CSV table of N, CA and C in Angstrom, one decimal:
chain,number,residue,atom,x,y,z
A,1,MET,N,-8.1,9.5,-6.0
A,1,MET,CA,-7.3,10.6,-5.1
A,1,MET,C,-6.6,9.4,-3.9
A,2,SER,N,-5.6,9.9,-3.8
A,2,SER,CA,-4.5,9.1,-3.0
A,2,SER,C,-3.3,9.7,-2.6
A,3,VAL,N,-2.5,9.4,-1.7
A,3,VAL,CA,-1.0,9.9,-1.4
A,3,VAL,C,-0.4,8.8,-1.0
A,4,THR,N,0.8,8.2,-1.4
A,4,THR,CA,1.6,7.1,-0.7
A,4,THR,C,2.7,7.4,-0.5
A,5,LEU,N,3.6,6.7,0.1
A,5,LEU,CA,4.8,6.4,0.5
A,5,LEU,C,5.3,5.4,0.3
A,6,THR,N,6.6,5.2,-0.1
A,6,THR,CA,7.5,4.3,-0.6
A,6,THR,C,7.4,3.2,0.9
A,7,GLU,N,8.0,2.2,0.6
A,7,GLU,CA,8.3,1.0,2.2
A,7,GLU,C,9.4,1.8,2.7
A,8,LYS,N,10.8,2.7,2.2
A,8,LYS,CA,11.6,2.8,3.2
A,8,LYS,C,10.9,4.8,3.6
A,9,ALA,N,9.8,5.1,3.0
A,9,ALA,CA,9.5,6.6,3.5
A,9,ALA,C,8.6,6.0,4.5
A,10,ALA,N,8.2,4.9,4.5
A,10,ALA,CA,7.0,4.4,5.7
A,10,ALA,C,7.7,3.9,6.8
A,11,ASP,N,8.9,3.3,6.4
A,11,ASP,CA,9.4,2.7,7.8
A,11,ASP,C,10.2,3.7,8.3
A,12,HIS,N,10.8,4.7,7.9
A,12,HIS,CA,11.5,6.2,8.6
A,12,HIS,C,10.3,6.5,9.4
A,13,VAL,N,8.9,7.0,8.7
A,13,VAL,CA,8.2,7.7,9.4
A,13,VAL,C,7.2,6.8,11.1
A,14,GLN,N,7.4,5.1,10.6
A,14,GLN,CA,7.0,4.2,11.7
A,14,GLN,C,7.9,4.4,12.6
A,15,SER,N,9.0,4.7,12.5
A,15,SER,CA,10.3,4.9,13.5
A,15,SER,C,10.2,6.1,14.2
A,16,PHE,N,9.8,6.9,13.7
A,16,PHE,CA,10.2,8.8,14.0
A,16,PHE,C,8.9,8.5,15.4
A,17,LEU,N,7.5,8.1,14.8
A,17,LEU,CA,6.6,7.9,15.6
A,17,LEU,C,6.6,6.8,16.8
A,18,ALA,N,7.3,6.0,16.5
A,18,ALA,CA,7.5,5.0,17.9
A,18,ALA,C,8.7,5.8,18.6
A,19,LYS,N,9.7,6.8,18.0
A,19,LYS,CA,10.9,7.5,18.7
A,19,LYS,C,10.0,8.5,19.9
A,20,ARG,N,8.6,9.5,19.2
A,20,ARG,CA,8.0,10.4,19.7
A,20,ARG,C,6.8,10.0,20.7
A,21,GLY,N,6.6,8.4,20.5
A,21,GLY,CA,5.8,7.9,21.4
A,21,GLY,C,4.4,8.8,21.4
A,22,LYS,N,4.4,9.3,20.2
A,22,LYS,CA,2.2,9.7,20.2
A,22,LYS,C,2.2,9.9,18.3
A,23,GLY,N,1.0,10.1,18.5
A,23,GLY,CA,0.7,10.0,16.5
A,23,GLY,C,0.1,9.3,16.0
A,24,VAL,N,-0.9,9.9,15.0
A,24,VAL,CA,-1.3,9.0,14.4
A,24,VAL,C,-1.0,8.5,12.7
A,25,GLY,N,-0.2,9.6,12.2
A,25,GLY,CA,0.2,9.4,11.0
A,25,GLY,C,0.9,10.7,10.7
A,26,LEU,N,1.2,10.6,9.6
A,26,LEU,CA,1.9,11.6,8.6
A,26,LEU,C,0.5,12.6,7.8
A,27,ARG,N,1.1,13.8,8.6
A,27,ARG,CA,0.0,14.6,7.6
A,27,ARG,C,0.7,15.7,6.4
A,28,ILE,N,0.5,15.8,5.2
A,28,ILE,CA,0.8,16.2,4.4
A,28,ILE,C,0.2,17.4,3.8
A,29,GLY,N,1.0,18.4,3.6
A,29,GLY,CA,-0.4,19.6,3.2
A,29,GLY,C,0.5,20.6,2.4
A,30,VAL,N,-0.2,21.5,1.6
A,30,VAL,CA,0.7,22.6,1.1
A,30,VAL,C,0.7,23.9,1.6
A,31,ARG,N,1.6,25.1,1.2
A,31,ARG,CA,1.4,26.4,1.7
A,31,ARG,C,1.7,27.2,0.6
A,32,THR,N,1.4,28.5,1.0
A,32,THR,CA,1.9,29.5,-0.7
A,32,THR,C,3.3,29.8,0.4
A,33,SER,N,4.3,30.0,-0.6
A,33,SER,CA,5.6,30.1,-0.4
A,33,SER,C,6.3,29.5,-1.6
A,34,GLY,N,7.9,30.4,-1.2
A,34,GLY,CA,8.6,29.9,-2.5
A,34,GLY,C,8.7,31.1,-3.8
A,35,CYS,N,9.4,30.6,-4.3
A,35,CYS,CA,9.4,31.3,-5.5
A,35,CYS,C,8.9,31.1,-7.3
A,36,SER,N,8.1,29.9,-6.9
A,36,SER,CA,7.4,29.3,-7.8
A,36,SER,C,6.0,28.8,-7.2
A,37,GLY,N,5.4,29.4,-6.0
A,37,GLY,CA,3.8,29.5,-5.6
A,37,GLY,C,3.8,28.9,-4.5
A,38,MET,N,4.1,27.4,-4.3
A,38,MET,CA,3.8,26.7,-3.4
A,38,MET,C,5.1,25.9,-2.5
A,39,ALA,N,5.2,25.4,-1.7
A,39,ALA,CA,5.8,24.7,-0.5
A,39,ALA,C,4.9,23.6,-0.2
A,40,TYR,N,5.8,22.3,0.1
A,40,TYR,CA,4.8,21.2,0.7
A,40,TYR,C,5.1,21.4,2.3
A,41,LYS,N,4.3,20.9,3.1
A,41,LYS,CA,4.2,21.4,4.6
A,41,LYS,C,4.2,19.7,5.0
A,42,LEU,N,5.1,19.2,6.3
A,42,LEU,CA,5.2,17.5,6.1
A,42,LEU,C,5.5,18.0,8.0
A,43,GLU,N,4.2,16.9,8.5
A,43,GLU,CA,4.3,17.1,10.2
A,43,GLU,C,4.0,16.1,10.8
A,44,PHE,N,4.1,15.6,11.5
A,44,PHE,CA,3.2,14.5,12.4
A,44,PHE,C,1.6,14.6,12.8
A,45,ALA,N,0.8,13.6,12.6
A,45,ALA,CA,-0.6,14.0,12.7
A,45,ALA,C,-1.1,14.0,14.1
A,46,ASP,N,-1.0,14.4,15.2
A,46,ASP,CA,-1.4,13.9,16.4
A,46,ASP,C,-2.9,13.7,16.2
A,47,ALA,N,-3.7,13.8,15.6
A,47,ALA,CA,-5.5,14.2,15.5
A,47,ALA,C,-5.8,14.2,14.0
A,48,VAL,N,-7.0,14.1,14.4
A,48,VAL,CA,-7.5,14.1,12.5
A,48,VAL,C,-8.8,14.9,12.6
A,49,ALA,N,-8.7,15.9,11.4
A,49,ALA,CA,-10.4,16.9,11.6
A,49,ALA,C,-11.2,15.8,11.2
A,50,ALA,N,-12.3,16.4,10.9
A,50,ALA,CA,-13.8,15.6,10.8
A,50,ALA,C,-13.4,15.9,9.0
A,51,ASP,N,-13.0,16.9,8.4
A,51,ASP,CA,-12.7,16.8,7.0
A,51,ASP,C,-11.8,16.2,6.3
A,52,ASP,N,-10.8,16.1,7.2
A,52,ASP,CA,-9.7,15.4,6.8
A,52,ASP,C,-9.2,14.2,5.7
A,53,LEU,N,-9.0,14.1,4.6
A,53,LEU,CA,-8.6,12.8,4.0
A,53,LEU,C,-7.8,12.0,4.8
A,54,GLN,N,-8.0,10.7,4.8
A,54,GLN,CA,-7.0,9.8,5.3
A,54,GLN,C,-6.5,8.6,4.2
A,55,PHE,N,-5.6,8.4,3.9
A,55,PHE,CA,-4.8,7.1,3.3
A,55,PHE,C,-4.0,6.2,4.6
A,56,GLU,N,-3.9,5.4,3.9
A,56,GLU,CA,-2.8,4.0,4.2
A,56,GLU,C,-2.0,3.5,3.3
A,57,SER,N,-0.6,3.6,3.9
A,57,SER,CA,0.4,3.4,2.8
A,57,SER,C,1.3,2.5,3.6
A,58,HIS,N,1.9,1.1,3.1
A,58,HIS,CA,2.8,0.3,3.9
A,58,HIS,C,2.4,0.6,5.5
A,59,GLY,N,1.5,0.5,6.3
A,59,GLY,CA,0.6,0.4,7.6
A,59,GLY,C,0.8,1.9,7.7
A,60,VAL,N,1.1,2.6,7.1
A,60,VAL,CA,1.3,4.8,8.1
A,60,VAL,C,0.0,5.1,7.2
A,61,ARG,N,-0.6,6.3,8.2
A,61,ARG,CA,-1.6,7.0,7.9
A,61,ARG,C,-1.2,7.9,7.4
A,62,VAL,N,-1.6,7.9,6.4
A,62,VAL,CA,-1.3,9.3,6.0
A,62,VAL,C,-2.8,10.4,5.3
A,63,VAL,N,-2.4,11.7,6.3
A,63,VAL,CA,-3.8,12.6,6.6
A,63,VAL,C,-3.4,13.5,5.6
A,64,VAL,N,-4.3,14.6,4.7
A,64,VAL,CA,-4.2,15.3,4.2
A,64,VAL,C,-5.7,16.5,4.3
A,65,ASP,N,-5.3,17.6,4.1
A,65,ASP,CA,-6.4,18.6,4.6
A,65,ASP,C,-7.2,18.6,3.1
A,66,PRO,N,-8.4,19.0,2.8
A,66,PRO,CA,-9.4,19.0,1.5
A,66,PRO,C,-8.6,20.3,1.1
A,67,LYS,N,-8.1,21.2,1.2
A,67,LYS,CA,-7.3,22.4,0.4
A,67,LYS,C,-6.2,21.7,-0.1
A,68,SER,N,-5.2,21.0,0.8
A,68,SER,CA,-4.3,20.7,-0.1
A,68,SER,C,-4.4,19.1,-1.0
A,69,LEU,N,-5.5,18.7,-1.0
A,69,LEU,CA,-5.5,17.3,-2.0
A,69,LEU,C,-5.4,17.0,-3.2
A,70,PRO,N,-6.1,18.8,-3.8
A,70,PRO,CA,-5.8,19.0,-5.4
A,70,PRO,C,-4.3,19.3,-6.2
A,71,TYR,N,-3.1,19.9,-4.9
A,71,TYR,CA,-2.1,19.9,-5.2
A,71,TYR,C,-1.1,18.5,-5.0
A,72,VAL,N,-1.9,17.8,-4.1
A,72,VAL,CA,-1.0,16.4,-3.9
A,72,VAL,C,-1.6,14.8,-4.4
A,73,ASP,N,-2.8,15.5,-4.8
A,73,ASP,CA,-3.5,14.0,-5.4
A,73,ASP,C,-2.2,13.3,-6.3
A,74,GLY,N,-2.3,12.0,-6.4
A,74,GLY,CA,-1.2,11.1,-6.9
A,74,GLY,C,0.6,11.3,-6.3
A,75,THR,N,0.6,12.2,-5.3
A,75,THR,CA,2.2,12.1,-5.1
A,75,THR,C,2.5,10.9,-4.1
A,76,GLU,N,3.8,10.4,-4.8
A,76,GLU,CA,4.2,9.1,-3.9
A,76,GLU,C,5.5,9.7,-2.9
A,77,LEU,N,5.7,9.7,-2.1
A,77,LEU,CA,6.6,10.4,-0.8
A,77,LEU,C,7.7,9.2,-0.8
A,78,ASP,N,9.1,9.5,-0.7
A,78,ASP,CA,9.8,8.4,-0.7
A,78,ASP,C,10.9,9.3,0.2
A,79,TYR,N,11.6,8.5,0.6
A,79,TYR,CA,12.6,8.6,1.9
A,79,TYR,C,14.1,8.2,1.5
A,80,THR,N,14.9,9.6,0.6
A,80,THR,CA,16.0,9.0,-0.1
A,80,THR,C,17.3,9.3,0.7
A,81,ARG,N,18.7,9.3,0.6
A,81,ARG,CA,19.8,9.6,0.9
A,81,ARG,C,20.7,9.3,0.0
A,82,GLU,N,21.3,10.7,-0.3
A,82,GLU,CA,22.5,10.7,-1.5
A,82,GLU,C,23.4,11.5,-1.0
A,83,GLY,N,24.6,11.0,-0.8
A,83,GLY,CA,26.0,11.1,-0.3
A,83,GLY,C,25.6,11.2,1.5
A,84,LEU,N,25.9,12.4,1.9
A,84,LEU,CA,25.6,13.1,3.1
A,84,LEU,C,24.1,13.2,3.7
A,85,ASN,N,23.1,13.5,2.3
A,85,ASN,CA,21.9,14.4,2.5
A,85,ASN,C,20.9,13.4,2.5
A,86,GLU,N,20.5,13.4,3.4
A,86,GLU,CA,18.9,12.3,3.7
A,86,GLU,C,17.7,13.2,3.5
A,87,GLY,N,16.9,12.5,3.3
A,87,GLY,CA,15.3,13.4,3.7
A,87,GLY,C,14.4,13.2,2.5
A,88,PHE,N,12.7,13.3,2.9
A,88,PHE,CA,12.1,12.8,2.1
A,88,PHE,C,12.2,14.0,1.1
A,89,LYS,N,11.6,13.1,-0.5
A,89,LYS,CA,11.4,13.1,-2.2
A,89,LYS,C,10.0,13.3,-2.6
A,90,PHE,N,9.4,14.3,-2.8
A,90,PHE,CA,8.2,14.8,-3.1
A,90,PHE,C,8.2,13.8,-5.1
A,91,LYS,N,7.4,13.1,-5.1
A,91,LYS,CA,7.0,12.6,-6.5
A,91,LYS,C,5.7,12.8,-6.8
A,92,ASN,N,5.6,14.1,-7.4
A,92,ASN,CA,4.2,14.7,-7.6
A,92,ASN,C,3.7,14.6,-9.2
A,93,PRO,N,2.9,14.3,-9.6
A,93,PRO,CA,2.3,13.9,-10.8
A,93,PRO,C,1.9,15.5,-11.2
A,94,ASN,N,1.5,16.6,-10.3
A,94,ASN,CA,0.5,17.5,-11.1
A,94,ASN,C,1.7,18.5,-11.0
A,95,VAL,N,3.2,18.7,-10.8
A,95,VAL,CA,4.1,20.2,-10.9
A,95,VAL,C,4.4,19.6,-12.6
A,96,LYS,N,4.3,21.5,-12.4
A,96,LYS,CA,4.9,21.7,-13.8
A,96,LYS,C,5.8,22.7,-14.0
A,97,ASP,N,5.8,23.1,-12.9
A,97,ASP,CA,7.0,23.6,-12.7
A,97,ASP,C,7.7,23.9,-11.1
A,98,GLN,N,8.9,23.8,-11.0
A,98,GLN,CA,9.6,24.3,-9.4
A,98,GLN,C,10.4,24.8,-9.7
A,99,CYS,N,11.0,25.4,-8.5
A,99,CYS,CA,12.3,26.7,-8.4
A,99,CYS,C,13.4,25.8,-8.3
A,100,GLY,N,14.9,26.0,-9.1
A,100,GLY,CA,16.0,25.7,-8.9
A,100,GLY,C,16.4,25.0,-7.4
A,101,CYS,N,15.9,25.5,-6.4
A,101,CYS,CA,16.5,24.6,-5.0
A,101,CYS,C,15.5,23.4,-4.6
A,102,GLY,N,14.0,23.5,-5.8
A,102,GLY,CA,13.6,22.1,-5.2
A,102,GLY,C,12.2,22.4,-4.2
A,103,GLU,N,12.4,23.7,-3.8
A,103,GLU,CA,11.6,23.8,-2.4
A,103,GLU,C,10.1,24.1,-2.9
A,104,SER,N,10.3,25.0,-3.8
A,104,SER,CA,8.5,25.2,-4.3
A,104,SER,C,8.1,25.0,-6.1
A,105,PHE,N,7.0,24.9,-5.8
A,105,PHE,CA,6.5,24.3,-7.0
A,105,PHE,C,5.0,24.7,-7.2
A,106,ASN,N,5.2,24.7,-8.6
A,106,ASN,CA,3.7,25.3,-9.1
A,106,ASN,C,2.8,24.2,-10.2
A,107,ILE,N,1.3,24.4,-9.8
A,107,ILE,CA,0.4,23.5,-10.5
A,107,ILE,C,-0.1,24.1,-11.9
């Protein structure tokens, strides 16, 4: 079981953590939302709960709560720039279907 970052994503997270001046890593989770059922939740982790799972990827700590792990296990998070748009892109092997806008998915 794991969640990984590409080198680009890790560099971006490290840069933001340095600018922010605090945080222990990146927290990835899911929430019920959208037209397909689930949506990703991405935020800086300032603390790690006792039941959180932790993964290390390119020097960045990735924190996942145990309820979200079955939905994001095996996911690789990339940081992409396409034209004027840039942001994180989830490559999740568990996704069976996602909505047209790409904001929500189901497993």
